[in-house]
Tab-separated table of C-alpha atoms and ligand atoms in Angstrom:
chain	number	residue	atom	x	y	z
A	1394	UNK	CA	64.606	-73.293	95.483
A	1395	UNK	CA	65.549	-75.706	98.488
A	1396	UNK	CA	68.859	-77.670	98.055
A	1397	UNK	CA	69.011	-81.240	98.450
A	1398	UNK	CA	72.048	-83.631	99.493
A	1399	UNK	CA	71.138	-87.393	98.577
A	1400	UNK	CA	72.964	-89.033	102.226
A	1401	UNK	CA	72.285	-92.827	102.276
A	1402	UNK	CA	68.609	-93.287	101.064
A	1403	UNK	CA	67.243	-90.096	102.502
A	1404	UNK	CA	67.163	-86.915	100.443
A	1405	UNK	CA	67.833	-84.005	102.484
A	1406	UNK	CA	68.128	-80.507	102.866
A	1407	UNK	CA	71.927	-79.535	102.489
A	1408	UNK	CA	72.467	-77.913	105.864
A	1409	UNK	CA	71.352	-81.015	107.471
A	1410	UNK	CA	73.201	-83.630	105.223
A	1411	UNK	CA	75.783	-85.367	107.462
A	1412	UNK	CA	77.475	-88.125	107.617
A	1413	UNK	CA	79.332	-89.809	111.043
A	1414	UNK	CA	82.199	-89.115	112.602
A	1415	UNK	CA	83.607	-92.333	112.213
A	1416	UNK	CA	83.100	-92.652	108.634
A	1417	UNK	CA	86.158	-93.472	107.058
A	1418	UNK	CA	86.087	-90.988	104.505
A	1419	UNK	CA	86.786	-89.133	107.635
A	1420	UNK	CA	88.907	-90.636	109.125
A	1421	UNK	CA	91.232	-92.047	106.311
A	1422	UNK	CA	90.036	-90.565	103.373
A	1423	UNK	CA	89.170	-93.950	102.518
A	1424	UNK	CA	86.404	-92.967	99.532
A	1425	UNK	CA	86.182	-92.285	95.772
A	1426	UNK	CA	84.335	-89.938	94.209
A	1427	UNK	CA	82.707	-88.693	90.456
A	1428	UNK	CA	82.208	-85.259	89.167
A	1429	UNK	CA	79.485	-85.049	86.561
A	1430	UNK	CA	78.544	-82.299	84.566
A	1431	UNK	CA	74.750	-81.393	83.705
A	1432	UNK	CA	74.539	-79.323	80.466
A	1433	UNK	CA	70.886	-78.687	79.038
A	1434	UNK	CA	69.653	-81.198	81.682
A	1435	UNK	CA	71.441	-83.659	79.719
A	1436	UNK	CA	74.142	-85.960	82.203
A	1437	UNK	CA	77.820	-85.423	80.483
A	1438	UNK	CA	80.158	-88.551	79.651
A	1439	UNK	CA	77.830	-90.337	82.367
A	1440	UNK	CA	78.691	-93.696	81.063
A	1441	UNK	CA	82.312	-92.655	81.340
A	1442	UNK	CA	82.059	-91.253	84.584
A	1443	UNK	CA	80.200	-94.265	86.443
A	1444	UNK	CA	82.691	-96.959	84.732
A	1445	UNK	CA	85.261	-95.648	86.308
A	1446	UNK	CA	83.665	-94.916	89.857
A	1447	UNK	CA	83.228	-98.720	89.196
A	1448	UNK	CA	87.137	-99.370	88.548
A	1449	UNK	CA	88.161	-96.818	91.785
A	1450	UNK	CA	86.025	-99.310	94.222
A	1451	UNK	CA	87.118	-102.452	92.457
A	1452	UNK	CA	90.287	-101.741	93.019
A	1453	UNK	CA	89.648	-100.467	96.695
A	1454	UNK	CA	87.897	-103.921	97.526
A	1455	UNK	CA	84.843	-101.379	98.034
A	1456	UNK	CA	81.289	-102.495	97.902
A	1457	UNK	CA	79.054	-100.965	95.458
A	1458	UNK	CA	76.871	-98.705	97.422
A	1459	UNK	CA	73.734	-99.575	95.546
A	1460	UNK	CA	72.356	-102.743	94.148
A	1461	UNK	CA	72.325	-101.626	90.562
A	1462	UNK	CA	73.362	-98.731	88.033
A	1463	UNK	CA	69.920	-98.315	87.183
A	1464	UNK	CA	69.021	-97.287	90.932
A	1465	UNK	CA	72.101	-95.104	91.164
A	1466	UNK	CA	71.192	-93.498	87.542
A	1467	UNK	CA	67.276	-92.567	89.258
A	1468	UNK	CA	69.076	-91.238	91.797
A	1469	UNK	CA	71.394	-88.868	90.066
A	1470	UNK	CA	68.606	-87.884	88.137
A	1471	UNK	CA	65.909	-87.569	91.438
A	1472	UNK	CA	68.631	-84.952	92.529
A	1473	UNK	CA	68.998	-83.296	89.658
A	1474	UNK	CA	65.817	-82.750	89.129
A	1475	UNK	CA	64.895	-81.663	92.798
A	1476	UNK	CA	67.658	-79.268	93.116
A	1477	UNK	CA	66.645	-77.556	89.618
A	1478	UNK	CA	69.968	-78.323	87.951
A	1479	UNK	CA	69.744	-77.013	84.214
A	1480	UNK	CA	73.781	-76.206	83.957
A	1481	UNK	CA	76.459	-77.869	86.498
A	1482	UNK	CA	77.962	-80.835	88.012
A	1483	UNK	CA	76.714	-83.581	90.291
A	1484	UNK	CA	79.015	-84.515	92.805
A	1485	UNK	CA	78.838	-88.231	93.543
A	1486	UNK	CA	81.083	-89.469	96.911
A	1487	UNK	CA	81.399	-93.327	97.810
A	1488	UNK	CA	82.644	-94.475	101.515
A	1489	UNK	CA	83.463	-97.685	102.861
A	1490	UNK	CA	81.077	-96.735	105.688
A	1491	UNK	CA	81.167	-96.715	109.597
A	1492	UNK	CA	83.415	-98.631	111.623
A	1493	UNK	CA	85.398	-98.171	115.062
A	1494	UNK	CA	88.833	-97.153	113.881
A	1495	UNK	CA	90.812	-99.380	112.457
A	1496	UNK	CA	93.298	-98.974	109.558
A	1497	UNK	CA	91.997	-102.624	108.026
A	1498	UNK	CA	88.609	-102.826	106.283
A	1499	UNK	CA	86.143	-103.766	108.190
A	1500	UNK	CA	84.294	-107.011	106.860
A	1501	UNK	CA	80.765	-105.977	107.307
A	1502	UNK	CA	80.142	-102.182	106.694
A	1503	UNK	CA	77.726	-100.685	104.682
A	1504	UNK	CA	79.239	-97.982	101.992
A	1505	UNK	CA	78.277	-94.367	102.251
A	1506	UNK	CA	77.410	-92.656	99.339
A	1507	UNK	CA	76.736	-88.999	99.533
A	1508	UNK	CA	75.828	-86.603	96.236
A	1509	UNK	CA	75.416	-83.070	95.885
A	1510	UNK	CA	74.405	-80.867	93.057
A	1511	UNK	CA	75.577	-77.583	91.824
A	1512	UNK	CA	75.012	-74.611	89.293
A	1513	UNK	CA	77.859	-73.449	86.901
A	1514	UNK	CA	78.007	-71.340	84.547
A	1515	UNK	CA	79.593	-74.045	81.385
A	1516	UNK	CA	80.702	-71.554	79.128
A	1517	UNK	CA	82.730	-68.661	81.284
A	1518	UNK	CA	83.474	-66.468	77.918
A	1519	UNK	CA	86.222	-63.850	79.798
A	1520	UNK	CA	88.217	-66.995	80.343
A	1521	UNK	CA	87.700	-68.579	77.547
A	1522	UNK	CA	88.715	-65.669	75.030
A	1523	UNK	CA	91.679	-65.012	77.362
A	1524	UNK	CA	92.855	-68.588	78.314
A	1525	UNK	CA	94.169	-69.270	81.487
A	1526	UNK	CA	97.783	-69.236	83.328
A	1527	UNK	CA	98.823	-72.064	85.022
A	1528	UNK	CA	102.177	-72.650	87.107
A	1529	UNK	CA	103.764	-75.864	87.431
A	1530	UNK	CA	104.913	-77.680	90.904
A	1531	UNK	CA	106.146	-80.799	92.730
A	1532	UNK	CA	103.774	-83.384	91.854
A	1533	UNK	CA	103.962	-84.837	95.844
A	1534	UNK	CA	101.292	-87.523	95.296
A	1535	UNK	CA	100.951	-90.995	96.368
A	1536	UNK	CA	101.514	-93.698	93.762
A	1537	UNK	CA	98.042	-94.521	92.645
A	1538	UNK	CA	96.647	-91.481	90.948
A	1539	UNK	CA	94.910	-93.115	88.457
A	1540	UNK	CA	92.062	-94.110	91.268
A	1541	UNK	CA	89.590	-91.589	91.853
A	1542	UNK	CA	90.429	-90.990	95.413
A	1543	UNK	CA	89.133	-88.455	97.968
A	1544	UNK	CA	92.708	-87.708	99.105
A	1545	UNK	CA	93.065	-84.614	97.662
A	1546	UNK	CA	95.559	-82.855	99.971
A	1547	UNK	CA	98.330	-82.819	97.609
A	1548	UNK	CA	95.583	-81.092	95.046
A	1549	UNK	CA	94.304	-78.417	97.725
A	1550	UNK	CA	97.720	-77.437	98.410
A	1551	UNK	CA	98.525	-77.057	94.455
A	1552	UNK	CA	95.191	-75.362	94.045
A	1553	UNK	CA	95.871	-73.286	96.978
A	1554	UNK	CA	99.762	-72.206	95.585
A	1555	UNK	CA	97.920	-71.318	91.869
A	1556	UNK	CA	95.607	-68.749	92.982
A	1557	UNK	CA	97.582	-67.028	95.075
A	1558	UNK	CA	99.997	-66.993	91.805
A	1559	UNK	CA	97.035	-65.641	89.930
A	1560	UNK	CA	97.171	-68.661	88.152
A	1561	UNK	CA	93.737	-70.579	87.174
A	1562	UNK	CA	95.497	-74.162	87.714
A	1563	UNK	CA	98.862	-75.932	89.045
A	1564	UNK	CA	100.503	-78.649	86.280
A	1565	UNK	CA	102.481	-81.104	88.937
A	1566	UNK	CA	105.460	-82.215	87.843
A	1567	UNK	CA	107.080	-85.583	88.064
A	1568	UNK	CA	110.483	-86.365	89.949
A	1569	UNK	CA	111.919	-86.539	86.181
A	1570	UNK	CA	110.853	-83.140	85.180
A	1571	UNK	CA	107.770	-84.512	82.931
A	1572	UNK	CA	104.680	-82.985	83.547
A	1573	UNK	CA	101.636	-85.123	85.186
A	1574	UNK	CA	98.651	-83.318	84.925
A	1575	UNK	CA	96.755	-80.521	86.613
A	1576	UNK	CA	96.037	-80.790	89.907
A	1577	UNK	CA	91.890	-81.178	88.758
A	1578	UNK	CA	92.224	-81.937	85.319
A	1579	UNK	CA	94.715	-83.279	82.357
A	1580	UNK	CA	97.407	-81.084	80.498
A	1581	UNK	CA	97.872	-81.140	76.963
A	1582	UNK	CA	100.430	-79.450	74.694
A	1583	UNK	CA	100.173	-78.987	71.031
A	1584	UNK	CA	103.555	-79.491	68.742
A	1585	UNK	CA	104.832	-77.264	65.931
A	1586	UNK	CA	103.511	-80.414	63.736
A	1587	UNK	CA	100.183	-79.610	64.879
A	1588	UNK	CA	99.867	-83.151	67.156
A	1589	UNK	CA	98.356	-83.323	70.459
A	1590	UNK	CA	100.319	-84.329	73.246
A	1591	UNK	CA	98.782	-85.747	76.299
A	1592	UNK	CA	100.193	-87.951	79.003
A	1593	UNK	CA	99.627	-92.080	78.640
A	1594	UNK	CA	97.118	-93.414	81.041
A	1595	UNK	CA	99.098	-95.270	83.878
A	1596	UNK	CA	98.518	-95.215	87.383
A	1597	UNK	CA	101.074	-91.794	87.445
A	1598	UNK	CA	97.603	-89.982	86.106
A	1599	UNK	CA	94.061	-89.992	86.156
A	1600	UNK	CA	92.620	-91.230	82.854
A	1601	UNK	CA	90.434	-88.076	82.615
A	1602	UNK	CA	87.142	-89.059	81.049
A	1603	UNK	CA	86.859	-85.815	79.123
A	1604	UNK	CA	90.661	-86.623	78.023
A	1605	UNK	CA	89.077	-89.874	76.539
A	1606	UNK	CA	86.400	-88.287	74.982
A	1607	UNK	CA	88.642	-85.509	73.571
A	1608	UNK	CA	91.105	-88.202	71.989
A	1609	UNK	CA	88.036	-90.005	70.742
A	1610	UNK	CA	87.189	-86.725	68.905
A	1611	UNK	CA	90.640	-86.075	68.062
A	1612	UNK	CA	90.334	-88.950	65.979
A	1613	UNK	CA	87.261	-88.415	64.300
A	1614	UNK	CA	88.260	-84.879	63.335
A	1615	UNK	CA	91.351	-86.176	61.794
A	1616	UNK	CA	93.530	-84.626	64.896
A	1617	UNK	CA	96.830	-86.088	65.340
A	1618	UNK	CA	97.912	-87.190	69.018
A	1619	UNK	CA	100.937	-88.961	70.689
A	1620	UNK	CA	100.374	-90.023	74.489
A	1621	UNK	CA	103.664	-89.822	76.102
A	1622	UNK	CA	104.898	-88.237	78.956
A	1623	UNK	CA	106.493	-84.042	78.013
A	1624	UNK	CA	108.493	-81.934	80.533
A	1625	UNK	CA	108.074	-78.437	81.359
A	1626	UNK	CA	110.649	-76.994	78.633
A	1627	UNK	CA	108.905	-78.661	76.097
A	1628	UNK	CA	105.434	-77.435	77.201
A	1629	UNK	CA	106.640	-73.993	77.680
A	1630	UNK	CA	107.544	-73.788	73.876
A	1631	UNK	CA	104.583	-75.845	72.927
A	1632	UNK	CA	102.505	-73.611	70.061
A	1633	UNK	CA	99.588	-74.527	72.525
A	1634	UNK	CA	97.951	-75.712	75.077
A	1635	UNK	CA	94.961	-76.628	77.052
A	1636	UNK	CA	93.565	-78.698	79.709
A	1637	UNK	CA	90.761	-80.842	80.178
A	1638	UNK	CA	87.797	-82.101	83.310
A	1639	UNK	CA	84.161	-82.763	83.248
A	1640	UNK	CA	84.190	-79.076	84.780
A	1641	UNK	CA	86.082	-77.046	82.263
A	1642	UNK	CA	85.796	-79.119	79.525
A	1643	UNK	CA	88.415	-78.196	77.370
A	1644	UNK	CA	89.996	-74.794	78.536
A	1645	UNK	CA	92.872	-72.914	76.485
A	1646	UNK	CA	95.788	-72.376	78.347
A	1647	UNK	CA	98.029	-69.235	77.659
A	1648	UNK	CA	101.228	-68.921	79.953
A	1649	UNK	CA	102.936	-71.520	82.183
A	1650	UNK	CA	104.711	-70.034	85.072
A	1651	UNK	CA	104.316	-66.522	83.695
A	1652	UNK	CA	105.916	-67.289	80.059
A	1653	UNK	CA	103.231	-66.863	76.641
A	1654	UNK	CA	102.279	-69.501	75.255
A	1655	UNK	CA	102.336	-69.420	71.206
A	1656	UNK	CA	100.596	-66.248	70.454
A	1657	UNK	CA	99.619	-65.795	73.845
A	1658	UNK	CA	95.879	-66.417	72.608
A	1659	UNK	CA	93.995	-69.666	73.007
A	1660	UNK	CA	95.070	-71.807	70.004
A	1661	UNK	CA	93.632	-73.433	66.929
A	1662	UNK	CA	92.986	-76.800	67.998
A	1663	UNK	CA	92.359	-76.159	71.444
A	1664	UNK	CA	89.137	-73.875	69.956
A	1665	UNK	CA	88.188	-76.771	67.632
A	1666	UNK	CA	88.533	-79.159	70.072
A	1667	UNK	CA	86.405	-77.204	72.836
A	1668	UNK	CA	84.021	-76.655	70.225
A	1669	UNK	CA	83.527	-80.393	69.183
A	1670	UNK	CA	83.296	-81.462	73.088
A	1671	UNK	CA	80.881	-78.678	73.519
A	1672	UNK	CA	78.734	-80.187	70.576
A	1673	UNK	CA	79.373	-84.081	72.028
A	1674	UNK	CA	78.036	-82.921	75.510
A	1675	UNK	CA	74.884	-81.014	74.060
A	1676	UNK	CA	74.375	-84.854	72.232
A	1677	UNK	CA	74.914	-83.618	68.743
A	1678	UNK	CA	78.217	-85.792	67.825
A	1679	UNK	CA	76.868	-88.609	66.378
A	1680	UNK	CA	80.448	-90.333	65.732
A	1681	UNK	CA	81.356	-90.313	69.329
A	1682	UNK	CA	77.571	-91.042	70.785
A	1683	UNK	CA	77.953	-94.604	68.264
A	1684	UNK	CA	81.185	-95.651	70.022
A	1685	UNK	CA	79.718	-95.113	73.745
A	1686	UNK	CA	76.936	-98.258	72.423
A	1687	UNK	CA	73.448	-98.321	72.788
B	1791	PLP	C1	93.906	-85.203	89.115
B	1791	PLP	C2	92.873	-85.091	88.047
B	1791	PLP	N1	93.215	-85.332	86.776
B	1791	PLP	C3	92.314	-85.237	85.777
B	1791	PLP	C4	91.005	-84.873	86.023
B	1791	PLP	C5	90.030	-84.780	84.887
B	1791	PLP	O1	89.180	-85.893	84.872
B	1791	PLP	P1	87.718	-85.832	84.235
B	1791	PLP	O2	87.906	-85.420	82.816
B	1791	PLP	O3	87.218	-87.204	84.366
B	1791	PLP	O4	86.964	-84.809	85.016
B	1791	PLP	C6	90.590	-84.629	87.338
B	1791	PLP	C7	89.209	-84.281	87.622
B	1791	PLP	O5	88.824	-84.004	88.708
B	1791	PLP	C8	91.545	-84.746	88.373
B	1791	PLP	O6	91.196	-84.527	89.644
């Protein structure tokens, strides 16, 4: 099946998708971006997702790069479709556009916005019965995590040092020992009381969209949660954990830097709570689909 790249209007094939050199995505990372998943055909936490592609350009001063959601929606879905996507993400990237060099905006420059499509398998079962290891790290971001940004340096680098530990993910950890979040998704503990523990959202963290959704079910299963910041010691001796991203939805983790977590098996809640997400995405969660509105 020929793969399509949606650049700027034009839907083409993905070995020919380009964008300028001087695009300032390029040449400042100066873009935001939105990973979607596709399950059953079905966009995941869409709503979600474009609301807050919304907030990272609002608070960029960045133009929308299309004149409504509705056109951005058809063209999601035009991709989607063309590139035979049953199971995996969309990957949506917004630009300020093309402009000579020059570290202020430029006043009259259209936005790019690039999207690409992928297949993934949703439900990697090895993983999932093993949970994964991750190892924790300087968290050596810049100040405004909580915007979508396409400066990912920091991330690659963390991503990079975890797999060459073995480890599935890096937790980055704040200068006052608390733990941020993953370097692609947000950590969660579990207490010997059974509450979930998951970092407030400020601008130290991305307000995951899946972490919203989780709390959301949290809630509605009865599931107890404090959002507060929790070092490494604490998640270390946590009786679980897990982390969560429109990717790996919610993913049991089972040893930070090389110590077992609980049981060493994924836990209780994490299952439950994997379980109910799995059920929101397919659309059966009726509880959670109400509060998104019409
Ligand atoms: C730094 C960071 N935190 C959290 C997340 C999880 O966010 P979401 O659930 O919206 O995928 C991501 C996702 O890419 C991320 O990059």
């Amino acid at each position: 099946m020929p793969r399509y790249a949606y650049v700027n209007g034009q839907y083409l094939p993905h070995r020919d998708a380009m964008v300028h050199v001087e695009d300032r995505g390029f040449q400042f990372a100066d873009g935001v971006y939105e990973v979607v998943t596709v399950q059953d055909g079905r966009l995941v936490d869409e709503e979600g997702h474009l609301n807050r592609l919304n907030r990272s350009l609002g608070e960029l001063q960045m133009a929308s790069p299309m004149a409504s959601r509705t056109a951005l929606e058809l063209v999601m879905r035009t991709l989607i479709r063309r590139n035979g996507v049953v199971n995996g993400i969309i990957y949506l990237q917004v630009t300020r556009g093309v402009a000579p060099r020059d570290f202020r905006y430029p006043s009259r420059t259209k936005p790019t916005l690039v999207m690409t499509t992928r297949h993934m398998d949703l439900n990697p079962v090895a993983r999932l019965e093993r949970g994964v290891a991750v190892i924790t790290m300087p968290d050596i971001r810049w100040k405004r995590r909580d915007i979508k940004s396409v400066a990912l340096l920091p991330q690659a680098m963390g991503k990079q040092m975890a797999a060459e530990a073995g480890a599935f993910e890096g937790w980055m950890v704040d200068d006052d020992g608390t733990i941020t979040e993953g370097c692609s998704s947000n950590a969660w503990i579990v207490t010997d009381d059974n509450v979930l523990v998951t970092r407030e959202p400020t601008t130290r963290i991305l307000n995951g969209i899946t972490r919203q959704s989780v709390l959301r079910l949290a809630a509605d299963e009865g599931i107890g949660f404090e959002e507060r910041p929790f070092s490494v010691a604490e998640a270390r001796a946590a009786k679980e954990a897990f982390l969560t991203s429109a990717t790996t939805y919610v993913t049991p983790v089972t040893q930070i830097d090389g110590e077992t977590i609980g049981d060493g098996l994924p836990g209780r809640l994490a299952r439950r709570l994997r379980q109910a997400y799995w059920q929101y995405a397919a659309g059966d969660h009726a509880d959670v689909q109400a509060a998104k509105g019409p």
